[in-house]
């Protein structure tokens, strides 16, 4: 069976055996860039044991809307034809299944049978329920009890049984009183809602257990997301360290070559100046007198030049020492980041180990929940059958009174229609 999420512009196919994740992140199965959609927004999964779909919201900021009702950090059962919207401003998607009959609310003039033709007001859209409540409600369907009687419409606009009153199904009589055809989702919802209210104290404890299980699943999904984020951080740090090491090696080699060349150049200049000074002193000693002041001034200038060259040499040596210190500091930084990466790897391994342990625990809890659901289903079927028998007796006693009220309402409706027709003519 193939299922789709279909909107006016796009259509996404759901995974048949696993959950289909929906969100803004690139790792999601269905990527939506609409406003209000979280990175990991929700998941839609097909459950084979009851042949239905379960929508799980991952505590998104704006929630998920099912037929206009908001669902946040919870799981609900959805059916083909339901309208889903992810986030406050996202597009609306309809759940479509190949080969499944789509139940839609048509207009009165479309020619298709609809509930609006038999009721004075439009039918109310049923709100989404949690997975455990809808499974209990749908377990007792109206179709199971109404197979023994067939209903057909008459000219009065109300359904009438083809067989006698004694052979007609009691639940079919209830559908008749409500003005609904057997098998219509509205009638099934009404009976299921009544049974759900009667059975609520019995299934409350199991519902709390399932809610705790849903919270645990949400926490495990958060741990998995955190582990993925840490893996991305580790990859970014590795790339950054590799780039820094490459840049550092290039800078160190370039600085070392430049400093060595400058030192050699200044040493050569210093040797040349020293030789020149020695030659000048010899000239001064040979000349002795006459131009002593001129030679003294020239010697003073040469001494100043030598002092300046020595200062520049010391400055270059200091710069070389600073560059060596910077290289050592960068190396220490690299070592620290490598230690941090090792710690992050250990944290990720620990988180993965905890996730595996929780998965094993979750499998055990899921098996227990399945067994409890089967036991609860049999018990609920027995109790609901007893409750329905008691309720049938009450409904049969109230049948005549309700029929009279129905005729009265029909007469009032016909009177109102006549008045509206007269006003329209005027």
mmCIF file of C-alpha atoms in Angstrom:
data_model
loop_
_atom_site.group_PDB
_atom_site.id
_atom_site.type_symbol
_atom_site.label_atom_id
_atom_site.label_comp_id
_atom_site.label_asym_id
_atom_site.label_seq_id
_atom_site.Cartn_x
_atom_site.Cartn_y
_atom_site.Cartn_z
ATOM 1 C CA UNK A 1 0.000 0.000 0.000
ATOM 2 C CA UNK A 2 1.399 3.394 -1.011
ATOM 3 C CA UNK A 3 0.654 6.574 0.935
ATOM 4 C CA UNK A 4 1.267 10.204 -0.005
ATOM 5 C CA UNK A 5 1.194 13.681 1.523
ATOM 6 C CA UNK A 6 -0.413 15.790 -1.190
ATOM 7 C CA UNK A 7 -0.822 19.563 -1.392
ATOM 8 C CA UNK A 8 -1.886 21.886 -4.184
ATOM 9 C CA UNK A 9 1.721 22.231 -5.368
ATOM 10 C CA UNK A 10 3.696 19.161 -4.252
ATOM 11 C CA UNK A 11 3.269 15.476 -3.446
ATOM 12 C CA UNK A 12 5.538 13.399 -1.142
ATOM 13 C CA UNK A 13 5.523 9.602 -0.918
ATOM 14 C CA UNK A 14 5.718 8.080 2.590
ATOM 15 C CA UNK A 15 8.002 5.199 3.524
ATOM 16 C CA UNK A 16 6.054 1.893 3.610
ATOM 17 C CA UNK A 17 7.831 0.128 6.494
ATOM 18 C CA UNK A 18 9.603 2.796 8.568
ATOM 19 C CA UNK A 19 8.718 6.211 9.948
ATOM 20 C CA UNK A 20 8.901 9.160 7.546
ATOM 21 C CA UNK A 21 10.597 12.143 9.230
ATOM 22 C CA UNK A 22 9.495 15.684 8.380
ATOM 23 C CA UNK A 23 11.465 18.870 9.089
ATOM 24 C CA UNK A 24 13.737 21.630 7.854
ATOM 25 C CA UNK A 25 17.012 19.680 8.347
ATOM 26 C CA UNK A 26 18.655 18.090 5.302
ATOM 27 C CA UNK A 27 18.615 14.675 7.004
ATOM 28 C CA UNK A 28 14.785 14.573 7.073
ATOM 29 C CA UNK A 29 12.885 12.381 4.605
ATOM 30 C CA UNK A 30 10.530 15.254 3.701
ATOM 31 C CA UNK A 31 12.231 18.674 3.764
ATOM 32 C CA UNK A 32 9.924 21.683 4.251
ATOM 33 C CA UNK A 33 11.262 25.253 4.232
ATOM 34 C CA UNK A 34 8.001 26.878 5.336
ATOM 35 C CA UNK A 35 7.841 29.305 8.257
ATOM 36 C CA UNK A 36 7.351 27.600 11.623
ATOM 37 C CA UNK A 37 8.825 24.222 10.569
ATOM 38 C CA UNK A 38 11.505 22.961 13.014
ATOM 39 C CA UNK A 39 14.684 21.080 12.002
ATOM 40 C CA UNK A 40 13.196 17.842 13.342
ATOM 41 C CA UNK A 41 9.466 18.618 13.328
ATOM 42 C CA UNK A 42 7.420 15.379 13.192
ATOM 43 C CA UNK A 43 7.255 11.800 11.928
ATOM 44 C CA UNK A 44 4.480 9.856 10.193
ATOM 45 C CA UNK A 45 4.499 6.055 10.525
ATOM 46 C CA UNK A 46 2.227 3.284 9.254
ATOM 47 C CA UNK A 47 1.197 0.732 11.908
ATOM 48 C CA UNK A 48 0.461 -2.615 10.326
ATOM 49 C CA UNK A 49 -1.275 -4.223 13.336
ATOM 50 C CA UNK A 50 -4.281 -1.887 13.072
ATOM 51 C CA UNK A 51 -3.763 -0.723 9.456
ATOM 52 C CA UNK A 52 -3.563 2.985 10.325
ATOM 53 C CA UNK A 53 -1.121 5.917 10.473
ATOM 54 C CA UNK A 54 0.347 7.543 13.613
ATOM 55 C CA UNK A 55 1.604 11.165 13.578
ATOM 56 C CA UNK A 56 4.280 11.993 16.213
ATOM 57 C CA UNK A 57 5.167 15.658 16.920
ATOM 58 C CA UNK A 58 8.731 16.137 18.286
ATOM 59 C CA UNK A 59 7.845 19.068 20.587
ATOM 60 C CA UNK A 60 8.089 21.573 17.733
ATOM 61 C CA UNK A 61 7.767 25.303 18.641
ATOM 62 C CA UNK A 62 4.510 25.870 16.711
ATOM 63 C CA UNK A 63 3.148 22.287 16.759
ATOM 64 C CA UNK A 64 1.430 20.249 14.046
ATOM 65 C CA UNK A 65 -2.198 20.829 13.009
ATOM 66 C CA UNK A 66 -4.512 17.894 12.206
ATOM 67 C CA UNK A 67 -7.817 19.059 10.695
ATOM 68 C CA UNK A 68 -7.228 22.463 12.325
ATOM 69 C CA UNK A 69 -6.480 21.059 15.812
ATOM 70 C CA UNK A 70 -2.986 21.658 17.236
ATOM 71 C CA UNK A 71 -0.849 18.695 18.342
ATOM 72 C CA UNK A 72 2.440 19.313 20.210
ATOM 73 C CA UNK A 73 4.811 16.742 21.745
ATOM 74 C CA UNK A 74 2.223 13.964 21.344
ATOM 75 C CA UNK A 75 1.200 11.133 19.011
ATOM 76 C CA UNK A 76 -2.204 10.942 17.297
ATOM 77 C CA UNK A 77 -3.772 8.536 14.841
ATOM 78 C CA UNK A 78 -4.608 10.007 11.421
ATOM 79 C CA UNK A 79 -6.734 8.556 8.632
ATOM 80 C CA UNK A 80 -6.764 8.943 4.842
ATOM 81 C CA UNK A 81 -8.347 12.274 3.964
ATOM 82 C CA UNK A 82 -7.141 14.136 7.086
ATOM 83 C CA UNK A 83 -5.570 17.575 6.501
ATOM 84 C CA UNK A 84 -2.103 18.017 8.065
ATOM 85 C CA UNK A 85 -0.231 21.293 8.470
ATOM 86 C CA UNK A 86 3.301 21.565 9.918
ATOM 87 C CA UNK A 87 3.920 24.842 11.732
ATOM 88 C CA UNK A 88 1.746 27.935 11.982
ATOM 89 C CA UNK A 89 2.321 29.261 8.450
ATOM 90 C CA UNK A 90 3.031 26.079 6.479
ATOM 91 C CA UNK A 91 1.164 24.594 3.567
ATOM 92 C CA UNK A 92 -1.663 22.081 4.113
ATOM 93 C CA UNK A 93 -1.185 18.439 3.077
ATOM 94 C CA UNK A 94 -3.825 15.749 2.657
ATOM 95 C CA UNK A 95 -3.046 12.148 3.583
ATOM 96 C CA UNK A 96 -3.828 10.056 0.484
ATOM 97 C CA UNK A 97 -3.634 6.249 0.269
ATOM 98 C CA UNK A 98 -3.773 4.251 -2.981
ATOM 99 C CA UNK A 99 -6.942 2.151 -3.123
ATOM 100 C CA UNK A 100 -8.461 3.759 0.010
ATOM 101 C CA UNK A 101 -11.806 5.560 -0.185
ATOM 102 C CA UNK A 102 -11.424 9.259 0.548
ATOM 103 C CA UNK A 103 -14.236 10.676 2.720
ATOM 104 C CA UNK A 104 -14.755 14.363 2.027
ATOM 105 C CA UNK A 105 -17.384 16.886 3.006
ATOM 106 C CA UNK A 106 -19.178 17.837 -0.229
ATOM 107 C CA UNK A 107 -21.491 20.730 -0.915
ATOM 108 C CA UNK A 108 -25.267 20.157 -0.946
ATOM 109 C CA UNK A 109 -25.501 20.871 -4.680
ATOM 110 C CA UNK A 110 -22.713 18.547 -5.788
ATOM 111 C CA UNK A 111 -25.014 15.562 -6.338
ATOM 112 C CA UNK A 112 -23.073 13.301 -3.892
ATOM 113 C CA UNK A 113 -24.752 12.210 -0.650
ATOM 114 C CA UNK A 114 -23.588 14.257 2.311
ATOM 115 C CA UNK A 115 -24.545 14.796 5.917
ATOM 116 C CA UNK A 116 -25.713 18.339 5.195
ATOM 117 C CA UNK A 117 -28.752 17.019 3.301
ATOM 118 C CA UNK A 118 -30.233 15.438 6.475
ATOM 119 C CA UNK A 119 -29.121 17.850 9.207
ATOM 120 C CA UNK A 120 -30.118 21.515 9.769
ATOM 121 C CA UNK A 121 -26.509 22.485 10.546
ATOM 122 C CA UNK A 122 -23.163 21.383 9.005
ATOM 123 C CA UNK A 123 -21.452 18.410 10.653
ATOM 124 C CA UNK A 124 -18.680 19.097 13.094
ATOM 125 C CA UNK A 125 -15.182 17.922 12.182
ATOM 126 C CA UNK A 126 -13.995 15.362 14.694
ATOM 127 C CA UNK A 127 -10.858 16.456 16.603
ATOM 128 C CA UNK A 128 -7.696 14.323 16.510
ATOM 129 C CA UNK A 129 -7.328 11.907 19.357
ATOM 130 C CA UNK A 130 -4.352 10.158 20.858
ATOM 131 C CA UNK A 131 -3.239 6.855 19.404
ATOM 132 C CA UNK A 132 -4.520 4.702 22.302
ATOM 133 C CA UNK A 133 -7.916 6.425 22.524
ATOM 134 C CA UNK A 134 -8.628 6.176 18.777
ATOM 135 C CA UNK A 135 -7.565 2.516 18.710
ATOM 136 C CA UNK A 136 -10.070 1.731 21.467
ATOM 137 C CA UNK A 137 -12.781 3.823 19.820
ATOM 138 C CA UNK A 138 -12.395 2.261 16.430
ATOM 139 C CA UNK A 139 -12.228 -1.271 17.879
ATOM 140 C CA UNK A 140 -16.009 -1.203 18.247
ATOM 141 C CA UNK A 141 -17.165 -0.040 14.857
ATOM 142 C CA UNK A 142 -20.730 0.382 13.848
ATOM 143 C CA UNK A 143 -20.167 -1.840 10.805
ATOM 144 C CA UNK A 144 -19.556 -4.913 13.013
ATOM 145 C CA UNK A 145 -22.967 -4.692 14.634
ATOM 146 C CA UNK A 146 -25.023 -3.440 11.674
ATOM 147 C CA UNK A 147 -24.358 -6.258 9.198
ATOM 148 C CA UNK A 148 -27.651 -7.974 9.977
ATOM 149 C CA UNK A 149 -29.827 -5.087 8.746
ATOM 150 C CA UNK A 150 -29.807 -2.991 5.559
ATOM 151 C CA UNK A 151 -30.930 0.673 5.510
ATOM 152 C CA UNK A 152 -32.324 2.636 2.568
ATOM 153 C CA UNK A 153 -33.562 6.290 2.310
ATOM 154 C CA UNK A 154 -37.240 7.162 1.668
ATOM 155 C CA UNK A 155 -38.920 10.266 0.343
ATOM 156 C CA UNK A 156 -39.333 11.798 3.810
ATOM 157 C CA UNK A 157 -35.612 12.382 4.048
ATOM 158 C CA UNK A 158 -35.151 9.937 7.028
ATOM 159 C CA UNK A 159 -33.662 6.400 6.832
ATOM 160 C CA UNK A 160 -36.122 3.503 7.290
ATOM 161 C CA UNK A 161 -35.380 -0.186 8.019
ATOM 162 C CA UNK A 162 -36.446 -2.684 5.396
ATOM 163 C CA UNK A 163 -37.004 -5.372 8.006
ATOM 164 C CA UNK A 164 -39.193 -5.403 11.066
ATOM 165 C CA UNK A 165 -38.222 -3.584 14.266
ATOM 166 C CA UNK A 166 -37.367 -6.776 16.080
ATOM 167 C CA UNK A 167 -34.854 -7.888 13.426
ATOM 168 C CA UNK A 168 -33.130 -4.490 13.115
ATOM 169 C CA UNK A 169 -29.696 -3.979 14.756
ATOM 170 C CA UNK A 170 -29.857 -1.758 17.885
ATOM 171 C CA UNK A 171 -26.835 0.253 16.833
ATOM 172 C CA UNK A 172 -28.400 0.730 13.408
ATOM 173 C CA UNK A 173 -31.473 2.122 15.218
ATOM 174 C CA UNK A 174 -29.162 4.538 17.034
ATOM 175 C CA UNK A 175 -27.713 5.651 13.702
ATOM 176 C CA UNK A 176 -31.284 6.063 12.403
ATOM 177 C CA UNK A 177 -32.192 8.332 15.332
ATOM 178 C CA UNK A 178 -29.100 10.445 14.715
ATOM 179 C CA UNK A 179 -30.047 10.843 11.022
ATOM 180 C CA UNK A 180 -26.993 8.996 9.705
ATOM 181 C CA UNK A 181 -26.471 6.080 7.373
ATOM 182 C CA UNK A 182 -24.628 3.041 8.731
ATOM 183 C CA UNK A 183 -20.984 3.085 7.791
ATOM 184 C CA UNK A 184 -20.805 6.929 7.671
ATOM 185 C CA UNK A 185 -17.806 8.188 9.731
ATOM 186 C CA UNK A 186 -20.057 10.543 11.725
ATOM 187 C CA UNK A 187 -22.211 7.677 13.065
ATOM 188 C CA UNK A 188 -19.195 5.583 13.917
ATOM 189 C CA UNK A 189 -17.652 8.527 15.724
ATOM 190 C CA UNK A 190 -20.796 9.124 17.802
ATOM 191 C CA UNK A 191 -21.030 5.508 19.049
ATOM 192 C CA UNK A 192 -17.286 5.259 19.579
ATOM 193 C CA UNK A 193 -17.290 8.526 21.547
ATOM 194 C CA UNK A 194 -20.006 7.189 23.878
ATOM 195 C CA UNK A 195 -18.116 3.922 24.419
ATOM 196 C CA UNK A 196 -14.888 5.815 24.938
ATOM 197 C CA UNK A 197 -16.464 7.897 27.718
ATOM 198 C CA UNK A 198 -17.702 4.724 29.443
ATOM 199 C CA UNK A 199 -14.337 2.960 29.156
ATOM 200 C CA UNK A 200 -12.125 5.961 30.081
ATOM 201 C CA UNK A 201 -11.452 4.853 33.732
ATOM 202 C CA UNK A 202 -10.363 1.397 32.528
ATOM 203 C CA UNK A 203 -7.784 2.537 29.973
ATOM 204 C CA UNK A 204 -6.436 5.576 31.874
ATOM 205 C CA UNK A 205 -3.566 3.628 33.455
ATOM 206 C CA UNK A 206 -2.434 2.127 30.122
ATOM 207 C CA UNK A 207 -2.677 5.575 28.502
ATOM 208 C CA UNK A 208 -0.300 7.012 31.123
ATOM 209 C CA UNK A 209 2.185 4.215 30.406
ATOM 210 C CA UNK A 210 2.011 4.922 26.672
ATOM 211 C CA UNK A 211 2.537 8.651 27.275
ATOM 212 C CA UNK A 212 5.655 7.895 29.322
ATOM 213 C CA UNK A 213 6.870 5.687 26.471
ATOM 214 C CA UNK A 214 6.276 8.535 23.984
ATOM 215 C CA UNK A 215 8.304 10.922 26.183
ATOM 216 C CA UNK A 216 11.143 8.380 26.326
ATOM 217 C CA UNK A 217 11.088 8.082 22.509
ATOM 218 C CA UNK A 218 11.275 11.881 22.213
ATOM 219 C CA UNK A 219 14.269 11.956 24.578
ATOM 220 C CA UNK A 220 16.063 9.242 22.550
ATOM 221 C CA UNK A 221 15.474 11.221 19.363
ATOM 222 C CA UNK A 222 16.995 14.259 21.090
ATOM 223 C CA UNK A 223 20.062 12.192 22.093
ATOM 224 C CA UNK A 224 20.479 10.997 18.511
ATOM 225 C CA UNK A 225 20.248 14.584 17.229
ATOM 226 C CA UNK A 226 22.803 15.716 19.813
ATOM 227 C CA UNK A 227 25.186 12.927 18.758
ATOM 228 C CA UNK A 228 24.872 14.005 15.109
ATOM 229 C CA UNK A 229 25.586 17.609 16.099
ATOM 230 C CA UNK A 230 28.694 16.535 18.024
ATOM 231 C CA UNK A 231 29.905 14.544 15.020
ATOM 232 C CA UNK A 232 29.488 17.681 12.882
ATOM 233 C CA UNK A 233 31.422 19.739 15.484
ATOM 234 C CA UNK A 234 34.247 17.158 15.462
ATOM 235 C CA UNK A 235 34.462 17.275 11.678
ATOM 236 C CA UNK A 236 34.554 21.092 11.723
ATOM 237 C CA UNK A 237 37.307 21.084 14.378
ATOM 238 C CA UNK A 238 39.346 18.570 12.396
ATOM 239 C CA UNK A 239 39.090 20.721 9.270
ATOM 240 C CA UNK A 240 39.969 23.833 11.260
ATOM 241 C CA UNK A 241 43.001 22.162 12.903
ATOM 242 C CA UNK A 242 44.254 20.863 9.549
ATOM 243 C CA UNK A 243 43.934 24.341 8.004
ATOM 244 C CA UNK A 244 45.639 25.970 11.013
ATOM 245 C CA UNK A 245 48.491 23.428 10.955
ATOM 246 C CA UNK A 246 49.022 24.011 7.238
ATOM 247 C CA UNK A 247 48.943 27.801 7.677
ATOM 248 C CA UNK A 248 51.261 27.589 10.698
ATOM 249 C CA UNK A 249 53.788 25.433 8.845
ATOM 250 C CA UNK A 250 53.785 27.802 5.877
ATOM 251 C CA UNK A 251 54.083 30.898 8.093
ATOM 252 C CA UNK A 252 56.864 29.358 10.213
ATOM 253 C CA UNK A 253 58.870 28.326 7.158
ATOM 254 C CA UNK A 254 58.394 31.701 5.508
ATOM 255 C CA UNK A 255 59.299 33.665 8.678
ATOM 256 C CA UNK A 256 62.332 31.502 9.370
ATOM 257 C CA UNK A 257 63.685 31.951 5.840
ATOM 258 C CA UNK A 258 63.060 35.711 5.907
ATOM 259 C CA UNK A 259 64.682 36.184 9.336
ATOM 260 C CA UNK A 260 67.692 34.069 8.358
ATOM 261 C CA UNK A 261 68.176 36.082 5.194
ATOM 262 C CA UNK A 262 67.898 39.387 7.075
ATOM 263 C CA UNK A 263 70.379 38.278 9.737
ATOM 264 C CA UNK A 264 72.867 37.160 7.103
ATOM 265 C CA UNK A 265 72.447 40.464 5.253
ATOM 266 C CA UNK A 266 72.970 42.522 8.414
ATOM 267 C CA UNK A 267 75.975 40.388 9.446
ATOM 268 C CA UNK A 268 77.531 40.997 6.044
ATOM 269 C CA UNK A 269 76.803 44.726 6.263
ATOM 270 C CA UNK A 270 78.171 44.834 9.798
ATOM 271 C CA UNK A 271 81.390 43.080 8.679
ATOM 272 C CA UNK A 272 81.731 45.481 5.770
ATOM 273 C CA UNK A 273 81.191 48.493 8.034
ATOM 274 C CA UNK A 274 83.701 47.129 10.543
ATOM 275 C CA UNK A 275 86.303 46.730 7.808
ATOM 276 C CA UNK A 276 85.545 50.220 6.574
ATOM 277 C CA UNK A 277 85.957 51.637 10.098
ATOM 278 C CA UNK A 278 89.267 49.860 10.498
ATOM 279 C CA UNK A 279 90.489 51.311 7.216
ATOM 280 C CA UNK A 280 89.349 54.811 8.207
ATOM 281 C CA UNK A 281 91.114 54.565 11.560
ATOM 282 C CA UNK A 282 94.318 53.579 9.802
ATOM 283 C CA UNK A 283 93.910 56.586 7.542
ATOM 284 C CA UNK A 284 93.339 58.795 10.565
ATOM 285 C CA UNK A 285 96.454 57.500 12.264
ATOM 286 C CA UNK A 286 98.485 58.084 9.070
ATOM 287 C CA UNK A 287 97.270 61.607 8.586
ATOM 288 C CA UNK A 288 97.881 62.469 12.284
ATOM 289 C CA UNK A 289 97.326 66.196 12.272
ATOM 290 C CA UNK A 290 95.807 68.900 10.094
ATOM 291 C CA UNK A 291 92.377 67.367 9.466
ATOM 292 C CA UNK A 292 91.784 65.843 12.920
ATOM 293 C CA UNK A 293 88.401 67.575 13.407
ATOM 294 C CA UNK A 294 87.067 66.385 10.024
ATOM 295 C CA UNK A 295 88.137 62.830 10.697
ATOM 296 C CA UNK A 296 86.697 62.960 14.210
ATOM 297 C CA UNK A 297 83.318 64.030 12.840
ATOM 298 C CA UNK A 298 83.389 61.270 10.210
ATOM 299 C CA UNK A 299 84.341 58.743 12.887
ATOM 300 C CA UNK A 300 81.466 59.943 15.066
ATOM 301 C CA UNK A 301 79.022 59.400 12.167
ATOM 302 C CA UNK A 302 80.436 55.933 11.581
ATOM 303 C CA UNK A 303 80.020 55.115 15.281
ATOM 304 C CA UNK A 304 76.386 56.253 15.119
ATOM 305 C CA UNK A 305 75.828 54.060 12.052
ATOM 306 C CA UNK A 306 77.336 51.081 13.854
ATOM 307 C CA UNK A 307 75.090 51.677 16.869
ATOM 308 C CA UNK A 308 72.022 51.893 14.646
ATOM 309 C CA UNK A 309 72.928 48.644 12.893
ATOM 310 C CA UNK A 310 73.430 46.912 16.234
ATOM 311 C CA UNK A 311 70.006 48.085 17.439
ATOM 312 C CA UNK A 312 68.371 46.790 14.269
ATOM 313 C CA UNK A 313 70.160 43.471 14.730
ATOM 314 C CA UNK A 314 68.848 43.203 18.314
ATOM 315 C CA UNK A 315 65.350 44.124 17.099
ATOM 316 C CA UNK A 316 65.473 41.345 14.491
ATOM 317 C CA UNK A 317 66.618 38.886 17.139
ATOM 318 C CA UNK A 318 63.690 39.889 19.368
ATOM 319 C CA UNK A 319 61.260 39.456 16.469
ATOM 320 C CA UNK A 320 62.729 36.035 15.806
ATOM 321 C CA UNK A 321 62.197 35.113 19.474
ATOM 322 C CA UNK A 322 58.594 36.369 19.333
ATOM 323 C CA UNK A 323 57.928 34.316 16.195
ATOM 324 C CA UNK A 324 59.348 31.230 17.902
ATOM 325 C CA UNK A 325 57.105 31.861 20.913
ATOM 326 C CA UNK A 326 54.051 32.257 18.646
ATOM 327 C CA UNK A 327 54.873 28.945 16.967
ATOM 328 C CA UNK A 328 55.122 27.234 20.370
ATOM 329 C CA UNK A 329 51.795 28.788 21.465
ATOM 330 C CA UNK A 330 50.045 27.596 18.303
ATOM 331 C CA UNK A 331 51.413 24.107 18.837
ATOM 332 C CA UNK A 332 50.061 24.085 22.401
ATOM 333 C CA UNK A 333 46.704 25.228 21.044
ATOM 334 C CA UNK A 334 46.672 22.372 18.541
ATOM 335 C CA UNK A 335 47.439 19.879 21.320
ATOM 336 C CA UNK A 336 44.585 21.301 23.420
ATOM 337 C CA UNK A 337 42.115 21.036 20.549
ATOM 338 C CA UNK A 338 43.200 17.465 19.863
ATOM 339 C CA UNK A 339 42.518 16.624 23.524
ATOM 340 C CA UNK A 340 39.104 18.291 23.211
ATOM 341 C CA UNK A 341 38.378 16.220 20.102
ATOM 342 C CA UNK A 342 39.308 13.060 21.969
ATOM 343 C CA UNK A 343 36.954 14.023 24.807
ATOM 344 C CA UNK A 344 34.144 14.703 22.313
ATOM 345 C CA UNK A 345 34.724 11.301 20.702
ATOM 346 C CA UNK A 346 34.445 9.638 24.122
ATOM 347 C CA UNK A 347 31.215 11.569 24.842
ATOM 348 C CA UNK A 348 29.765 10.494 21.500
ATOM 349 C CA UNK A 349 30.640 6.849 22.119
ATOM 350 C CA UNK A 350 29.061 7.051 25.567
ATOM 351 C CA UNK A 351 25.886 8.623 24.131
ATOM 352 C CA UNK A 352 25.704 5.910 21.449
ATOM 353 C CA UNK A 353 26.101 3.211 24.091
ATOM 354 C CA UNK A 354 23.306 4.740 26.189
ATOM 355 C CA UNK A 355 21.137 4.980 23.068
ATOM 356 C CA UNK A 356 21.652 1.272 22.333
ATOM 357 C CA UNK A 357 20.754 0.365 25.920
ATOM 358 C CA UNK A 358 17.602 2.524 25.727
ATOM 359 C CA UNK A 359 16.684 0.893 22.395
ATOM 360 C CA UNK A 360 16.888 -2.541 24.056
ATOM 361 C CA UNK A 361 14.752 -1.330 26.972
ATOM 362 C CA UNK A 362 12.314 0.218 24.498
ATOM 363 C CA UNK A 363 11.980 -3.076 22.651
ATOM 364 C CA UNK A 364 11.144 -4.872 25.921
ATOM 365 C CA UNK A 365 8.620 -2.186 26.866
ATOM 366 C CA UNK A 366 7.053 -2.313 23.381
ATOM 367 C CA UNK A 367 6.587 -6.077 23.671
ATOM 368 C CA UNK A 368 4.945 -5.638 27.067
ATOM 369 C CA UNK A 369 2.707 -2.887 25.714
ATOM 370 C CA UNK A 370 1.609 -5.088 22.810
ATOM 371 C CA UNK A 371 0.673 -7.884 25.172
ATOM 372 C CA UNK A 372 -1.183 -5.455 27.452
ATOM 373 C CA UNK A 373 -3.046 -3.991 24.460
ATOM 374 C CA UNK A 374 -4.252 -7.430 23.385
ATOM 375 C CA UNK A 375 -5.452 -8.265 26.906
ATOM 376 C CA UNK A 376 -7.079 -4.879 27.268
ATOM 377 C CA UNK A 377 -8.741 -5.239 23.865
ATOM 378 C CA UNK A 378 -10.430 -8.536 24.844
ATOM 379 C CA UNK A 379 -11.520 -7.132 28.196
ATOM 380 C CA UNK A 380 -12.857 -3.955 26.601
ATOM 381 C CA UNK A 381 -14.794 -5.921 24.013
ATOM 382 C CA UNK A 382 -16.579 -7.874 26.758
ATOM 383 C CA UNK A 383 -17.322 -4.781 28.851
ATOM 384 C CA UNK A 384 -18.421 -2.735 25.855
ATOM 385 C CA UNK A 385 -20.739 -5.521 24.720
ATOM 386 C CA UNK A 386 -22.370 -5.571 28.167
ATOM 387 C CA UNK A 387 -22.595 -1.768 28.234
ATOM 388 C CA UNK A 388 -24.083 -1.719 24.748
ATOM 389 C CA UNK A 389 -26.740 -4.268 25.704
ATOM 390 C CA UNK A 390 -27.751 -2.121 28.685
ATOM 391 C CA UNK A 391 -27.729 0.993 26.556
ATOM 392 C CA UNK A 392 -29.803 -0.700 23.848
ATOM 393 C CA UNK A 393 -32.587 -1.299 26.334
ATOM 394 C CA UNK A 394 -32.608 2.374 27.291
ATOM 395 C CA UNK A 395 -32.522 3.465 23.666
ATOM 396 C CA UNK A 396 -35.451 1.219 22.738
ATOM 397 C CA UNK A 397 -37.502 2.765 25.545
ATOM 398 C CA UNK A 398 -36.685 6.248 24.330
ATOM 399 C CA UNK A 399 -37.238 5.348 20.667
ATOM 400 C CA UNK A 400 -40.864 6.365 20.411
ATOM 401 C CA UNK A 401 -40.315 9.697 22.152
ATOM 402 C CA UNK A 402 -37.356 10.524 19.934
ATOM 403 C CA UNK A 403 -39.303 9.658 16.805
ATOM 404 C CA UNK A 404 -42.037 12.055 17.847
ATOM 405 C CA UNK A 405 -39.470 14.780 18.458
ATOM 406 C CA UNK A 406 -37.866 14.017 15.080
ATOM 407 C CA UNK A 407 -41.243 14.435 13.341
ATOM 408 C CA UNK A 408 -41.783 17.673 15.230
ATOM 409 C CA UNK A 409 -38.356 18.962 14.177
ATOM 410 C CA UNK A 410 -39.061 18.006 10.572
ATOM 411 C CA UNK A 411 -42.343 19.902 10.652
ATOM 412 C CA UNK A 412 -40.594 22.968 12.115
ATOM 413 C CA UNK A 413 -37.901 22.705 9.468
ATOM 414 C CA UNK A 414 -40.534 22.504 6.693
ATOM 415 C CA UNK A 415 -42.300 25.547 8.161
ATOM 416 C CA UNK A 416 -39.045 27.496 8.246
ATOM 417 C CA UNK A 417 -38.311 26.532 4.653
ATOM 418 C CA UNK A 418 -41.782 27.706 3.558
ATOM 419 C CA UNK A 419 -41.270 31.030 5.350
ATOM 420 C CA UNK A 420 -37.877 31.460 3.713
ATOM 421 C CA UNK A 421 -39.404 30.651 0.320
ATOM 422 C CA UNK A 422 -42.159 33.243 0.844
ATOM 423 C CA UNK A 423 -39.610 35.864 1.900
ATOM 424 C CA UNK A 424 -37.483 35.044 -1.138
ATOM 425 C CA UNK A 425 -40.499 35.520 -3.422
ATOM 426 C CA UNK A 426 -41.298 38.865 -1.793
#
